[in-house]
XYZ file of C-alpha atoms in Angstrom:
387
model
C -118.806 10.089 119.964
C -116.296 9.622 117.119
C -115.585 11.880 114.168
C -117.457 12.692 111.979
C -120.668 11.979 113.889
C -119.834 14.283 116.795
C -119.221 17.186 114.397
C -122.192 16.402 112.150
C -124.715 16.048 114.972
C -123.500 19.024 117.010
C -123.477 21.270 113.946
C -127.024 20.315 112.936
C -128.598 20.215 116.402
C -130.968 23.055 115.491
C -132.381 21.253 112.426
C -135.622 19.340 112.663
C -135.440 15.689 111.669
C -135.562 14.052 109.246
C -132.837 15.855 107.341
C -129.979 15.031 104.985
C -126.405 15.913 105.821
C -123.155 15.770 103.864
C -119.721 15.658 105.445
C -117.804 18.178 103.338
C -114.264 16.894 104.083
C -115.307 13.371 103.100
C -117.090 14.637 99.969
C -114.029 16.381 98.576
C -111.655 13.644 99.700
C -113.837 11.253 97.692
C -113.692 13.577 94.686
C -109.895 13.638 94.896
C -109.820 9.853 95.152
C -111.972 9.483 92.033
C -109.545 11.688 90.127
C -106.588 9.692 91.417
C -108.184 6.428 90.317
C -109.035 7.848 86.884
C -105.312 8.500 86.328
C -105.683 11.468 84.016
C -108.850 10.440 82.180
C -111.541 13.140 82.566
C -114.554 12.207 84.699
C -118.145 13.122 83.856
C -120.298 13.731 86.917
C -123.316 11.400 86.954
C -126.077 13.780 87.995
C -128.519 11.031 89.019
C -126.067 10.087 91.770
C -125.944 13.634 93.154
C -129.185 15.577 92.383
C -127.855 18.699 94.073
C -127.006 21.340 91.488
C -124.523 23.268 93.589
C -122.539 20.100 94.371
C -122.481 19.259 90.658
C -121.198 22.776 89.906
C -118.544 22.627 92.614
C -117.383 19.202 91.506
C -117.025 20.392 87.908
C -114.857 23.255 89.148
C -112.350 20.735 90.506
C -109.446 19.474 88.429
C -110.114 16.129 86.739
C -113.857 16.554 86.181
C -115.433 17.619 82.886
C -119.084 17.609 81.905
C -122.239 16.004 83.253
C -123.912 12.705 82.503
C -127.607 13.474 82.956
C -130.557 11.105 83.256
C -133.399 13.177 81.762
C -133.596 15.476 78.748
C -135.729 17.928 80.720
C -133.000 17.912 83.366
C -130.373 18.427 80.660
C -132.177 21.483 79.311
C -132.482 22.902 82.823
C -128.787 22.348 83.541
C -127.838 24.211 80.355
C -130.080 27.086 81.465
C -128.033 27.095 84.668
C -124.657 27.341 82.970
C -123.510 23.773 82.240
C -122.372 23.451 78.634
C -121.334 19.794 78.258
C -124.014 17.193 78.931
C -124.276 13.561 77.844
C -127.785 12.202 78.382
C -127.344 8.608 79.557
C -130.745 7.257 78.545
C -133.059 7.513 75.520
C -135.843 10.093 75.695
C -139.477 10.126 74.583
C -140.292 13.592 75.950
C -141.887 15.704 73.232
C -141.709 18.922 75.268
C -138.030 18.446 76.135
C -137.137 17.582 72.537
C -138.949 20.655 71.255
C -137.080 22.787 73.773
C -133.789 21.211 72.669
C -134.179 21.825 68.933
C -135.468 25.360 69.471
C -132.282 26.473 71.217
C -128.880 26.509 69.467
C -127.091 26.679 72.809
C -128.810 23.555 74.088
C -128.185 21.632 70.875
C -124.480 22.479 71.121
C -124.277 21.445 74.780
C -126.412 18.289 74.909
C -125.746 14.886 73.366
C -128.713 12.526 73.546
C -128.536 8.731 73.761
C -129.980 6.322 71.185
C -129.783 2.574 70.734
C -131.983 1.852 67.721
C -133.429 3.215 64.524
C -136.803 3.030 66.275
C -135.558 5.650 68.734
C -134.823 7.995 65.856
C -138.194 7.262 64.267
C -139.945 8.116 67.504
C -138.063 11.393 67.930
C -139.001 12.403 64.385
C -142.628 11.498 65.052
C -142.639 13.903 68.007
C -140.864 16.925 66.511
C -140.984 16.265 62.765
C -138.194 14.985 60.554
C -137.120 18.459 59.426
C -135.361 19.498 62.625
C -131.881 20.956 63.212
C -129.078 18.498 63.808
C -129.138 16.811 67.216
C -125.955 15.398 68.686
C -126.346 11.685 69.412
C -124.383 8.943 71.143
C -124.880 5.185 70.730
C -125.473 3.214 73.925
C -123.585 -0.071 73.474
C -124.525 -2.999 75.714
C -121.437 -3.641 77.831
C -122.766 -6.726 79.616
C -120.958 -10.055 79.565
C -122.749 -12.804 77.673
C -121.686 -16.401 78.189
C -123.972 -18.583 76.114
C -127.503 -17.906 77.357
C -126.228 -16.226 80.544
C -126.462 -12.427 80.680
C -124.264 -10.733 83.317
C -124.977 -7.038 83.594
C -127.925 -4.684 83.256
C -130.516 -4.829 80.483
C -129.786 -1.715 78.488
C -129.118 -1.399 74.799
C -129.960 -3.961 72.101
C -126.629 -3.045 70.478
C -124.024 -5.555 71.633
C -121.767 -6.472 68.708
C -119.525 -4.375 66.504
C -121.675 -5.296 63.510
C -124.831 -4.021 65.232
C -123.095 -0.812 66.302
C -121.747 -0.231 62.815
C -125.161 -0.799 61.233
C -126.808 1.689 63.591
C -124.028 4.205 63.000
C -124.555 3.922 59.248
C -128.287 4.515 59.672
C -127.710 7.573 61.853
C -125.209 9.183 59.547
C -127.426 8.658 56.502
C -130.321 10.357 58.236
C -131.039 14.060 58.216
C -131.141 15.852 61.565
C -128.635 13.767 63.521
C -124.913 14.110 64.189
C -123.306 10.983 65.609
C -120.522 12.045 67.984
C -120.106 9.295 70.570
C -120.430 5.782 71.924
C -121.019 4.770 75.527
C -120.263 1.511 77.328
C -121.597 1.190 80.887
C -120.050 -1.873 82.522
C -122.517 -2.310 85.392
C -121.270 -5.817 86.171
C -117.852 -4.302 86.944
C -118.612 -0.772 88.137
C -121.680 -1.596 90.221
C -120.755 -4.925 91.771
C -118.824 -5.096 95.076
C -115.920 -7.543 95.282
C -117.820 -9.930 97.529
C -116.254 -13.234 96.455
C -113.648 -14.919 94.262
C -116.427 -15.710 91.772
C -117.367 -12.029 91.464
C -113.740 -11.047 90.954
C -113.438 -13.674 88.216
C -116.563 -12.378 86.448
C -115.198 -8.832 86.581
C -111.836 -9.910 85.195
C -113.419 -11.889 82.379
C -115.847 -9.092 81.574
C -113.068 -6.523 81.387
C -111.109 -8.727 78.994
C -114.216 -9.106 76.825
C -114.805 -5.354 76.790
C -111.217 -4.491 75.931
C -111.550 -6.548 72.776
C -115.147 -5.678 71.928
C -114.806 -1.938 72.529
C -111.951 -1.785 70.030
C -114.089 -3.486 67.392
C -117.149 -1.347 68.124
C -115.175 1.899 67.977
C -113.645 0.869 64.646
C -117.039 -0.114 63.210
C -118.726 3.107 64.289
C -115.694 5.140 63.286
C -116.240 4.143 59.665
C -119.339 6.338 59.676
C -118.621 9.121 62.162
C -115.850 11.111 63.761
C -116.185 10.224 67.432
C -115.665 12.938 70.051
C -116.937 10.901 73.008
C -115.971 7.367 74.007
C -117.497 7.088 77.448
C -117.260 4.148 79.818
C -116.998 3.046 83.412
C -118.468 4.027 86.740
C -117.421 4.591 90.333
C -116.483 0.938 90.834
C -114.405 0.520 87.672
C -112.461 3.733 87.077
C -108.947 2.301 87.203
C -109.876 -0.813 85.221
C -111.909 0.831 82.472
C -109.770 3.949 82.331
C -106.710 1.845 81.517
C -108.144 1.265 78.031
C -106.402 3.893 75.844
C -109.462 4.029 73.578
C -111.543 5.674 76.320
C -111.799 9.469 76.177
C -113.754 9.902 79.421
C -115.113 8.088 82.438
C -118.246 8.664 84.509
C -118.714 8.668 88.276
C -121.188 10.066 90.759
C -121.903 7.604 93.548
C -118.259 7.777 94.576
C -118.820 11.312 95.844
C -121.427 10.276 98.437
C -120.408 6.591 98.823
C -123.703 4.928 99.835
C -123.835 1.435 101.336
C -123.949 -0.365 97.979
C -120.407 0.891 97.416
C -118.964 -0.739 100.501
C -116.797 -3.763 99.844
C -114.793 -2.826 96.757
C -111.151 -3.873 96.531
C -110.106 -0.836 94.503
C -111.003 1.858 97.015
C -111.832 2.434 100.648
C -115.421 3.397 101.359
C -115.524 6.894 102.859
C -119.205 7.724 103.475
C -120.035 11.396 102.937
C -123.855 11.509 102.808
C -126.262 10.583 105.590
C -129.739 11.306 106.823
C -130.746 11.784 110.439
C -133.868 10.525 112.219
C -135.192 11.038 115.740
C -136.313 8.490 118.299
C -140.027 9.004 118.939
C -140.809 6.005 121.170
C -139.373 3.015 123.037
C -141.709 0.001 122.717
C -139.084 -2.187 124.437
C -135.885 -1.371 126.311
C -133.760 -2.620 123.402
C -135.951 -1.171 120.612
C -136.060 2.462 119.518
C -138.642 3.624 116.997
C -137.493 6.340 114.622
C -139.778 8.754 112.801
C -139.817 8.278 108.992
C -136.921 6.550 107.238
C -138.657 4.240 104.755
C -136.360 5.357 101.978
C -135.892 2.148 100.014
C -133.447 2.300 97.115
C -134.397 1.191 93.617
C -133.505 -2.231 92.326
C -134.390 -5.706 93.611
C -135.989 -5.257 97.029
C -133.342 -7.079 98.986
C -132.016 -6.212 102.412
C -129.159 -4.280 100.819
C -131.663 -1.758 99.403
C -132.730 -0.672 102.889
C -131.142 2.258 104.700
C -128.596 1.230 107.313
C -128.418 2.561 110.896
C -124.879 3.874 111.184
C -124.596 5.744 114.484
C -124.821 4.778 117.290
C -123.052 1.558 116.372
C -124.773 -1.728 117.017
C -128.238 -0.877 115.736
C -130.070 -2.869 113.091
C -133.501 -2.902 111.521
C -136.164 -5.346 112.686
C -136.484 -7.907 109.911
C -140.284 -8.116 110.105
C -140.676 -4.334 109.700
C -137.608 -2.852 108.050
C -137.615 0.860 107.299
C -141.193 2.111 107.418
C -143.321 4.757 105.796
C -143.583 6.841 108.976
C -141.666 4.818 111.536
C -138.548 2.669 111.476
C -137.841 0.572 114.553
C -134.235 -0.386 115.252
C -132.936 -2.779 117.843
C -129.706 -3.759 119.508
C -127.666 -3.108 122.598
C -127.168 0.529 121.609
C -130.938 1.047 121.573
C -131.008 0.657 125.365
C -129.157 3.955 125.688
C -131.411 5.828 123.276
C -134.127 8.090 124.637
C -136.994 9.929 122.999
C -135.564 12.844 121.051
C -132.152 11.261 120.512
C -130.867 11.158 116.953
C -129.766 8.236 114.807
C -127.577 8.645 111.741
C -128.540 6.550 108.718
C -126.904 5.763 105.371
C -128.843 5.336 102.157
C -128.221 2.327 99.898
C -127.759 4.389 96.722
C -126.498 7.910 96.168
C -128.614 10.623 94.550
C -131.931 8.905 95.216
C -131.670 10.016 98.832
C -132.004 13.615 97.696
C -135.460 12.947 96.244
C -136.625 12.723 99.884
C -135.302 16.094 101.014
C -135.694 19.694 99.892
C -132.221 20.573 101.082
C -129.040 19.095 102.469
C -126.842 20.482 105.200
C -123.169 20.495 104.249
C -120.969 20.478 107.325
C -117.411 21.754 106.982
C -114.401 20.577 108.983
C -114.802 23.516 111.367
C -118.461 22.654 111.988
C -119.941 25.465 109.934
C -123.118 24.523 108.074
C -124.357 25.496 104.635
C -127.911 24.532 103.657
C -128.346 24.072 99.928
C -131.333 22.909 97.854
C -131.601 19.547 96.162
C -133.277 19.176 92.772
C -136.489 18.659 94.743
C -135.831 21.817 96.737
C -135.558 23.734 93.481
C -138.963 22.407 92.482
C -137.593 19.896 89.990
C -138.658 16.280 89.616
C -137.248 14.539 86.550
C -138.513 11.040 87.290
């Protein structure tokens, strides 16, 4: 059995399946590679792609990382309570309880920057907590997608696309009591989240980057007429070296690159080094070349294509049955390697995305190079569910 599977499986032999496991040497090698690719630009840790507080803390302690990009305001408040003092919330919030907690605490208001993309967002916040609240730090989410005529390439995020729209929103924010505009964010999903699967994809990425280099400059200038910007955030795991080359950027964001799930295979810029897995047990053999695994129906978010299913990784040569896929309580796999599997044997799986895997487990087992194991709680294991 090759490394790391021999070490991972031997070290966790006493754990009941299903369980999540992280290969510590691969995790920190990935962290070092992210820093190398960022070439001196600080990296925010995307918490949604980790969802294990101790790994977030340990990553932030490493050179090249600074701050967290959170996905929930309730999560942001909780992270501040646990010692993190620089948080950029990546998405707008409508949580009255979390907003009330934010404005009631000077420490949280100093640490957390919330995301907005419209005057309506501000109106809604004021309707929840009243207009006479202390100043909240805000960042404008700028749509970084590529638009070619009616074609939209990228994710559907902010309605703010042009420099004029960004400038108008910035003016509205700065003229409004209770808000302090400190940043702009550009998430280039069509570059950062798209594997280099063809010449056409590479062309789209190249064209999109050229568009963003020009448009970001105009947006930053337009917003800068109304606010002194501390944060100009952009990029993701798949675009660090491309986006970070823009001298206007003050910081990058990455998270998936720590775990490297299957959706991050196939990039030209870096070699996939998987660090996170989950392990299932064979519970029956309906046919000599089919092994049925207990649990495993952990389908990643997004369009429900084959690439959102978990992938059997060890033993090699296994694949899901197309008519069943990964199931709620059983996941049959087939292939030549299945003939050698017996009831009780273990199969190592990879998840399609990164932090989502941790919503399925209360803890993960981190296995060091010497085989020692540390079991640490996920967000779920700490009793937290932020959506």
